[in-house]
Tab-separated table of C-alpha atoms (C1' of nucleotides) in Angstrom:
chain	number	residue	atom	x	y	z
F	1	MET	CA	35.075	-4.204	-1.904
F	2	ARG	CA	31.793	-5.952	-3.120
F	3	SER	CA	29.011	-3.383	-3.709
F	4	ALA	CA	25.863	-3.455	-1.262
F	5	LEU	CA	23.977	-5.043	-3.912
F	6	ARG	CA	26.509	-7.554	-4.780
F	7	VAL	CA	26.474	-8.504	-1.429
F	8	PHE	CA	22.793	-8.473	-0.681
F	9	ARG	CA	22.665	-11.120	-4.358
F	10	ASP	CA	24.909	-13.502	-2.615
F	11	ILE	CA	23.167	-13.626	0.755
F	12	LEU	CA	19.862	-14.212	-1.222
F	13	ARG	CA	21.695	-17.469	-3.358
F	14	GLU	CA	23.571	-18.723	-0.159
F	15	LYS	CA	20.083	-18.948	1.274
F	16	GLY	CA	18.038	-19.943	-1.814
F	17	LEU	CA	16.062	-16.722	-1.975
F	18	LYS	CA	15.055	-14.714	-4.951
F	19	PHE	CA	16.176	-11.765	-6.233
F	20	THR	CA	13.137	-10.286	-7.663
F	21	LYS	CA	12.434	-6.991	-9.350
F	22	GLN	CA	10.804	-5.117	-6.037
F	23	ARG	CA	14.212	-6.388	-4.254
F	24	GLU	CA	16.282	-5.214	-6.627
F	25	ALA	CA	14.827	-1.548	-6.854
F	26	LEU	CA	14.339	-1.419	-2.652
F	27	ALA	CA	17.632	-2.305	-2.377
F	28	LYS	CA	19.377	0.276	-5.065
F	29	LYS	CA	16.693	2.869	-3.285
F	30	ILE	CA	18.494	2.152	-0.113
F	31	PHE	CA	22.623	1.912	-0.941
F	32	SER	CA	21.856	5.158	-2.655
F	33	THR	CA	20.464	6.610	0.434
F	34	ARG	CA	22.430	8.574	3.242
F	35	SER	CA	20.206	8.775	5.994
F	36	HIS	CA	17.570	7.707	7.996
F	37	PHE	CA	14.198	6.414	6.494
F	38	SER	CA	10.656	4.976	7.322
F	39	ALA	CA	9.138	2.095	5.967
F	40	GLN	CA	6.624	4.699	4.301
F	41	ASP	CA	9.445	7.068	2.797
F	42	ILE	CA	10.623	3.761	0.540
F	43	TYR	CA	7.060	3.085	-0.419
F	44	GLU	CA	6.626	6.328	-1.360
F	45	SER	CA	9.424	6.907	-3.327
F	46	LEU	CA	9.799	3.352	-5.313
F	47	LYS	CA	5.541	3.069	-5.887
F	48	ASP	CA	5.805	4.891	-9.213
F	49	LYS	CA	8.539	3.258	-10.719
F	50	VAL	CA	8.023	-0.383	-9.676
F	51	GLN	CA	4.934	-2.563	-8.970
F	52	ILE	CA	5.576	-2.574	-5.470
F	53	SER	CA	3.153	-3.200	-2.028
F	54	ARG	CA	3.567	-2.113	1.481
F	55	ALA	CA	3.705	-5.572	2.653
F	56	THR	CA	6.719	-6.577	0.441
F	57	VAL	CA	8.419	-3.032	1.511
F	58	TYR	CA	8.058	-4.394	5.199
F	59	ARG	CA	9.227	-7.885	4.429
F	60	THR	CA	12.310	-6.896	2.324
F	61	LEU	CA	13.351	-4.483	4.940
F	62	ASN	CA	13.107	-7.108	7.805
F	63	LEU	CA	15.326	-9.525	5.374
F	64	LEU	CA	17.574	-6.397	5.285
F	65	VAL	CA	18.100	-5.777	8.795
F	66	GLU	CA	18.261	-9.848	9.514
F	67	ASN	CA	21.331	-9.881	7.160
F	68	HIS	CA	23.057	-6.780	8.883
F	69	ILE	CA	22.633	-4.428	5.610
F	70	ILE	CA	20.517	-2.208	7.458
F	71	GLU	CA	19.923	-1.204	10.725
F	72	GLU	CA	16.511	-0.435	12.470
F	73	HIS	CA	16.474	2.339	14.805
F	74	ASP	CA	13.448	3.481	17.433
F	75	PHE	CA	13.634	7.171	17.980
F	76	GLY	CA	10.217	6.967	20.037
F	77	LYS	CA	8.228	8.496	16.924
F	78	GLY	CA	5.727	5.456	16.922
F	79	LYS	CA	7.525	3.888	13.882
F	80	LYS	CA	11.048	2.605	13.105
F	81	PHE	CA	13.439	4.196	11.158
F	82	TYR	CA	15.992	2.477	9.163
F	83	GLU	CA	19.662	3.072	7.596
F	84	PHE	CA	22.599	1.561	5.541
F	85	ILE	CA	25.480	0.220	7.532
F	86	LEU	CA	27.177	-2.279	5.671
F	87	GLY	CA	30.679	-1.288	5.696
F	88	LEU	CA	30.429	1.944	7.327
F	89	GLU	CA	31.286	2.849	10.820
F	90	SER	CA	29.074	2.792	13.675
F	91	HIS	CA	27.970	6.158	15.105
F	92	ASN	CA	25.475	7.749	17.399
F	93	HIS	CA	22.441	9.994	16.897
F	94	LEU	CA	21.274	13.597	17.779
F	95	ILE	CA	17.616	13.879	17.207
F	96	CYS	CA	16.249	17.217	17.215
F	97	LEU	CA	12.699	17.388	19.198
F	98	LYS	CA	11.419	20.501	16.600
F	99	CYS	CA	12.133	19.810	13.002
F	100	GLY	CA	13.022	16.333	13.208
F	101	LYS	CA	16.765	16.135	11.783
F	102	ILE	CA	19.019	13.424	12.673
F	103	GLU	CA	22.032	14.461	12.923
F	104	GLU	CA	25.030	11.745	13.455
F	105	PHE	CA	28.333	11.946	15.565
F	106	LYS	CA	31.183	9.167	16.379
F	107	SER	CA	32.896	8.555	19.806
F	108	ASP	CA	35.561	6.585	20.607
F	109	LEU	CA	34.669	7.076	24.501
F	110	ILE	CA	31.177	5.423	23.835
F	111	GLU	CA	32.807	2.163	22.461
F	112	LYS	CA	35.007	2.442	25.666
F	113	VAL	CA	31.996	2.359	28.290
F	114	VAL	CA	30.327	-0.150	26.288
F	115	ASP	CA	33.351	-2.862	26.335
F	116	GLU	CA	33.774	-1.870	29.981
F	117	ILE	CA	30.266	-2.496	30.996
F	118	ALA	CA	30.314	-5.814	29.036
F	119	ARG	CA	33.188	-6.936	31.017
F	120	ASP	CA	32.081	-5.616	34.388
F	121	ARG	CA	28.716	-7.281	34.198
F	122	ASN	CA	29.594	-10.400	31.942
F	123	PHE	CA	27.185	-9.271	29.579
F	124	ARG	CA	27.724	-10.413	25.828
F	125	VAL	CA	26.799	-7.160	23.423
F	126	SER	CA	25.281	-7.295	19.992
F	127	ARG	CA	24.424	-3.694	19.503
F	128	TYR	CA	24.002	-0.256	21.264
F	129	SER	CA	22.143	2.663	20.681
F	130	PHE	CA	22.968	6.385	22.129
F	131	ASN	CA	20.503	8.628	21.038
F	132	VAL	CA	20.402	12.221	22.409
F	133	TYR	CA	17.347	14.135	21.822
F	134	GLY	CA	16.777	17.703	22.333
F	135	TYR	CA	17.101	21.143	19.821
F	136	CYS	CA	19.416	21.788	16.988
F	137	SER	CA	21.260	24.874	16.377
F	138	GLU	CA	18.681	26.162	13.695
F	139	CYS	CA	15.365	25.024	15.854
F	140	GLN	CA	17.051	27.104	18.994
F	141	GLU	CA	17.389	30.195	16.951
F	142	GLU	CA	13.705	29.430	16.387
F	143	LEU	CA	13.047	29.188	19.681
F	144	PHE	CA	14.701	32.234	20.579
F	145	LYS	CA	12.877	34.754	18.314
F	146	ASN	CA	9.892	33.584	19.243
F	147	GLU	CA	10.557	34.455	22.510
F	148	ARG	CA	11.576	37.790	21.737
F	149	LYS	CA	8.255	38.386	20.436
F	150	ARG	CA	6.062	37.987	23.382
I	1	MET	CA	12.547	15.275	50.551
I	2	ARG	CA	8.364	15.114	50.057
I	3	SER	CA	7.107	12.445	48.833
I	4	ALA	CA	6.510	11.788	44.866
I	5	LEU	CA	3.086	11.439	45.248
I	6	ARG	CA	2.952	14.677	46.868
I	7	VAL	CA	4.702	16.072	44.260
I	8	PHE	CA	2.473	14.658	41.850
I	9	ARG	CA	-0.338	16.039	44.141
I	10	ASP	CA	0.862	19.582	44.051
I	11	ILE	CA	1.914	19.514	40.485
I	12	LEU	CA	-1.842	18.510	39.453
I	13	ARG	CA	-3.340	21.485	42.216
I	14	GLU	CA	-1.189	24.114	40.354
I	15	LYS	CA	-2.352	23.576	37.045
I	16	GLY	CA	-5.807	23.387	37.907
I	17	LEU	CA	-6.008	19.735	37.564
I	18	LYS	CA	-7.658	17.017	39.658
I	19	PHE	CA	-6.465	14.304	42.078
I	20	THR	CA	-8.857	11.342	41.570
I	21	LYS	CA	-8.865	7.651	42.630
I	22	GLN	CA	-7.536	6.577	39.645
I	23	ARG	CA	-4.529	8.969	39.053
I	24	GLU	CA	-3.818	8.019	42.799
I	25	ALA	CA	-4.070	4.041	42.606
I	26	LEU	CA	-1.887	4.654	39.541
I	27	ALA	CA	0.632	7.027	41.041
I	28	LYS	CA	0.817	4.676	44.119
I	29	LYS	CA	1.645	1.861	41.931
I	30	ILE	CA	4.259	2.886	39.866
I	31	PHE	CA	5.951	4.982	43.133
I	32	SER	CA	6.412	1.621	44.862
I	33	THR	CA	7.635	-0.198	41.589
I	34	ARG	CA	11.621	-0.096	41.199
I	35	SER	CA	11.631	-1.428	37.684
I	36	HIS	CA	10.059	-1.227	33.987
I	37	PHE	CA	6.974	-1.308	33.196
I	38	SER	CA	4.549	-1.190	30.248
I	39	ALA	CA	1.144	0.524	30.037
I	40	GLN	CA	-0.605	-2.987	30.039
I	41	ASP	CA	1.320	-4.258	33.334
I	42	ILE	CA	-0.221	-1.076	35.302
I	43	TYR	CA	-3.910	-1.654	33.698
I	44	GLU	CA	-3.665	-5.597	34.892
I	45	SER	CA	-2.457	-4.543	38.033
I	46	LEU	CA	-4.669	-2.163	38.845
I	47	LYS	CA	-8.255	-3.268	37.340
I	48	ASP	CA	-9.079	-5.738	39.723
I	49	LYS	CA	-8.373	-2.900	42.664
I	50	VAL	CA	-9.793	0.059	41.342
I	51	GLN	CA	-12.185	0.750	38.660
I	52	ILE	CA	-9.808	1.905	35.748
I	53	SER	CA	-9.786	1.935	31.742
I	54	ARG	CA	-6.890	1.551	29.594
I	55	ALA	CA	-7.581	5.185	28.095
I	56	THR	CA	-6.731	6.552	31.562
I	57	VAL	CA	-3.914	4.566	32.337
I	58	TYR	CA	-2.550	6.136	28.904
I	59	ARG	CA	-3.678	9.782	29.850
I	60	THR	CA	-2.224	9.630	33.419
I	61	LEU	CA	1.424	8.101	31.912
I	62	ASN	CA	1.371	10.876	29.432
I	63	LEU	CA	0.855	12.883	32.441
I	64	LEU	CA	3.304	11.776	34.485
I	65	VAL	CA	5.921	11.705	31.667
I	66	GLU	CA	5.428	15.661	30.756
I	67	ASN	CA	5.811	16.212	34.261
I	68	HIS	CA	9.145	14.428	34.645
I	69	ILE	CA	7.618	12.273	37.161
I	70	ILE	CA	8.406	8.973	34.880
I	71	GLU	CA	10.497	8.358	32.074
I	72	GLU	CA	9.556	6.755	28.635
I	73	HIS	CA	11.753	4.317	27.021
I	74	ASP	CA	11.430	2.302	23.564
I	75	PHE	CA	13.611	-0.822	23.690
I	76	GLY	CA	12.225	-1.817	20.230
I	77	LYS	CA	9.726	-4.022	21.011
I	78	GLY	CA	6.844	-2.381	20.027
I	79	LYS	CA	5.553	-0.653	22.973
I	80	LYS	CA	6.430	1.857	25.265
I	81	PHE	CA	7.965	0.799	28.571
I	82	TYR	CA	8.189	3.708	31.530
I	83	GLU	CA	10.403	3.911	34.823
I	84	PHE	CA	10.005	5.932	37.646
I	85	ILE	CA	12.703	8.878	37.559
I	86	LEU	CA	11.642	11.645	40.309
I	87	GLY	CA	14.799	12.529	42.027
I	88	LEU	CA	16.877	9.224	41.103
I	89	GLU	CA	20.273	9.657	39.407
I	90	SER	CA	19.760	8.866	35.478
I	91	HIS	CA	21.530	5.621	34.292
I	92	ASN	CA	21.598	3.638	31.299
I	93	HIS	CA	20.314	0.289	30.720
I	94	LEU	CA	21.503	-3.407	29.629
I	95	ILE	CA	18.977	-5.249	27.675
I	96	CYS	CA	18.801	-9.021	27.404
I	97	LEU	CA	17.677	-10.079	23.771
I	98	LYS	CA	16.714	-13.647	25.109
I	99	CYS	CA	14.963	-13.323	28.642
I	100	GLY	CA	14.083	-9.139	28.029
I	101	LYS	CA	15.335	-8.484	31.502
I	102	ILE	CA	16.878	-4.956	32.040
I	103	GLU	CA	19.614	-4.106	34.000
I	104	GLU	CA	20.761	-0.758	34.558
I	105	PHE	CA	24.326	0.757	34.732
I	106	LYS	CA	25.787	4.375	35.241
I	107	SER	CA	28.552	5.977	33.400
I	108	ASP	CA	29.924	9.446	34.452
I	109	LEU	CA	32.196	9.247	30.854
I	110	ILE	CA	28.693	9.085	29.064
I	111	GLU	CA	27.797	12.412	30.757
I	112	LYS	CA	30.901	13.896	29.610
I	113	VAL	CA	30.419	12.609	25.822
I	114	VAL	CA	26.615	14.322	25.699
I	115	ASP	CA	28.700	17.676	27.240
I	116	GLU	CA	31.333	17.408	24.680
I	117	ILE	CA	29.069	16.754	21.653
I	118	ALA	CA	26.518	19.132	22.906
I	119	ARG	CA	29.222	22.050	22.928
I	120	ASP	CA	30.772	20.857	19.879
I	121	ARG	CA	27.518	21.032	17.592
I	122	ASN	CA	25.581	23.938	19.562
I	123	PHE	CA	22.959	21.441	20.197
I	124	ARG	CA	20.566	21.830	23.594
I	125	VAL	CA	19.983	18.397	24.702
I	126	SER	CA	16.868	17.491	26.883
I	127	ARG	CA	17.441	13.814	27.546
I	128	TYR	CA	19.558	11.058	26.070
I	129	SER	CA	19.136	7.237	26.048
I	130	PHE	CA	22.033	5.004	25.733
I	131	ASN	CA	20.868	1.090	25.500
I	132	VAL	CA	22.952	-1.682	25.220
I	133	TYR	CA	21.183	-4.900	23.603
I	134	GLY	CA	23.240	-8.588	23.956
I	135	TYR	CA	22.450	-11.175	26.339
I	136	CYS	CA	22.925	-11.592	30.194
I	137	SER	CA	25.263	-13.585	31.566
I	138	GLU	CA	22.213	-16.017	32.835
I	139	CYS	CA	21.371	-16.401	29.016
I	140	GLN	CA	24.687	-16.775	27.864
I	141	GLU	CA	24.928	-19.940	30.128
I	142	GLU	CA	21.921	-21.329	28.657
I	143	LEU	CA	23.130	-20.710	25.054
I	144	PHE	CA	26.503	-22.750	25.817
I	145	LYS	CA	24.508	-25.635	27.234
I	146	ASN	CA	22.210	-26.182	24.531
I	147	GLU	CA	25.502	-25.702	21.932
I	148	ARG	CA	27.041	-28.640	23.578
I	149	LYS	CA	23.814	-30.539	23.630
I	150	ARG	CA	23.931	-30.594	19.810
E	1	DC	C1'	8.384	-27.132	-12.925
E	2	DT	C1'	8.985	-26.518	-7.834
E	3	DG	C1'	8.528	-23.309	-4.199
E	4	DC	C1'	9.726	-18.515	-2.705
E	5	DG	C1'	7.702	-13.861	-3.133
E	6	DT	C1'	3.957	-10.929	-4.351
E	7	DG	C1'	-0.125	-7.808	-3.661
E	8	DC	C1'	-4.306	-7.780	-1.566
E	9	DA	C1'	-7.034	-6.956	2.272
E	10	DA	C1'	-7.702	-8.444	6.949
E	11	DA	C1'	-6.248	-8.542	11.000
E	12	DC	C1'	-3.156	-7.296	14.843
E	13	DT	C1'	-0.553	-4.315	18.524
E	14	DG	C1'	-0.310	-0.402	20.834
E	15	DT	C1'	-2.065	3.816	21.627
E	16	DT	C1'	-5.191	8.041	20.811
E	17	DT	C1'	-9.669	10.270	20.446
E	18	DG	C1'	-14.837	11.755	20.563
E	19	DC	C1'	-18.972	11.975	23.304
E	20	DA	C1'	-21.853	11.409	27.042
E	21	DT	C1'	-21.526	10.598	31.639
E	22	DA	C1'	-19.267	11.674	36.570
E	23	DC	C1'	-16.920	13.906	40.133
E	24	DG	C1'	-12.979	16.718	42.348
E	25	DC	C1'	-13.044	21.256	43.897
U	1	DG	C1'	-22.331	24.048	39.431
U	2	DC	C1'	-18.076	24.379	36.791
U	3	DG	C1'	-15.133	22.466	34.011
U	4	DT	C1'	-11.890	18.639	34.214
U	5	DA	C1'	-11.444	13.210	34.039
U	6	DT	C1'	-13.357	8.818	33.346
U	7	DG	C1'	-15.076	4.698	30.443
U	8	DC	C1'	-16.522	2.786	26.272
U	9	DA	C1'	-16.104	2.069	21.639
U	10	DA	C1'	-14.181	3.622	17.605
U	11	DA	C1'	-10.502	5.295	15.277
U	12	DC	C1'	-5.635	5.354	14.358
U	13	DA	C1'	-0.707	3.965	12.666
U	14	DG	C1'	2.365	1.351	11.710
U	15	DT	C1'	2.922	-3.631	11.070
U	16	DT	C1'	2.550	-8.452	10.231
U	17	DT	C1'	0.033	-12.264	7.880
U	18	DG	C1'	-3.166	-15.642	5.177
U	19	DC	C1'	-4.162	-16.827	0.667
U	20	DA	C1'	-4.465	-17.178	-4.325
U	21	DC	C1'	-1.417	-16.552	-7.973
U	22	DG	C1'	3.086	-14.993	-10.306
U	23	DC	C1'	7.777	-15.783	-11.294
U	24	DA	C1'	12.950	-16.511	-10.750
U	25	DG	C1'	15.688	-20.528	-10.444
DNA sequence: CTGCGTGCAAACTGTTTGCATACGC
DNA sequence: GCGTATGCAAACAGTTTGCACGCAG
């Protein structure tokens, strides 16, 4: 399978867009990161290595989203999170309301539910998001400790 | 069953908070609205009837969310949407990417999936959101018409 | 050498907050 | 009257945009 970087490069060429130092650095960073990150995270981790601006980070992230190389998530924290998805199976998220940790999980049943509702309502699905909010096991322990202190 | 307004009033009294003209107007508006609205929608629909400010709208919406009378949703449109939930069954959303219409649907299977993953991962669930994005049947027709025109 | 990409700063959107005043309880 | 709620404007966070310059193809 072609590397993600190669895919990105091909898309750029195809559309007459340019493969710049900034796009290369950002893409490499993202393709080697197996987690959820914000625009700010990316900017922070690149700004000392390449000359890059926040504006370029936002523009490039949007470019990657439009081309389905990364996915945008809204976990209700007032900012967007992104995640590399090219060639990966889709999955869902468990978001801890205390520590902010994001775990992933898969479920074939969910796929079925989506297919079913799409058929029922004659809805053409492009994507879906299934987020479960609550407390991860570590944070539950914390909460329990604090409760005993009182 | 007590009316939603009554519930709200009781919560306020219990917490030593006040039942003001603004809170009353906002609550009545929301309790009589069976759809998804933004803070701006509420402000617009009230500003000519009561003296109310955007700040108060935001503060009151947050108060209602904290007390589980309304629910906050993030459909990735850059602003929050709210929905009256008190005493209603939870449900999921179909969001049309073209016209913005929001349809609702229920699914017992989803509940099962949530319970299962919570048990597996020892995750204490507070809430979940399941949003399906795509094109509603009307908008698919539109798209089809436009395609034939070309 | 053409025109897309970049950095910068300003603009923008939705939301929150500090403060003096108003008003429920 | 006490203390919470309000309106206003300013502050804020994240993101987008206009413009002059830079650089990939």
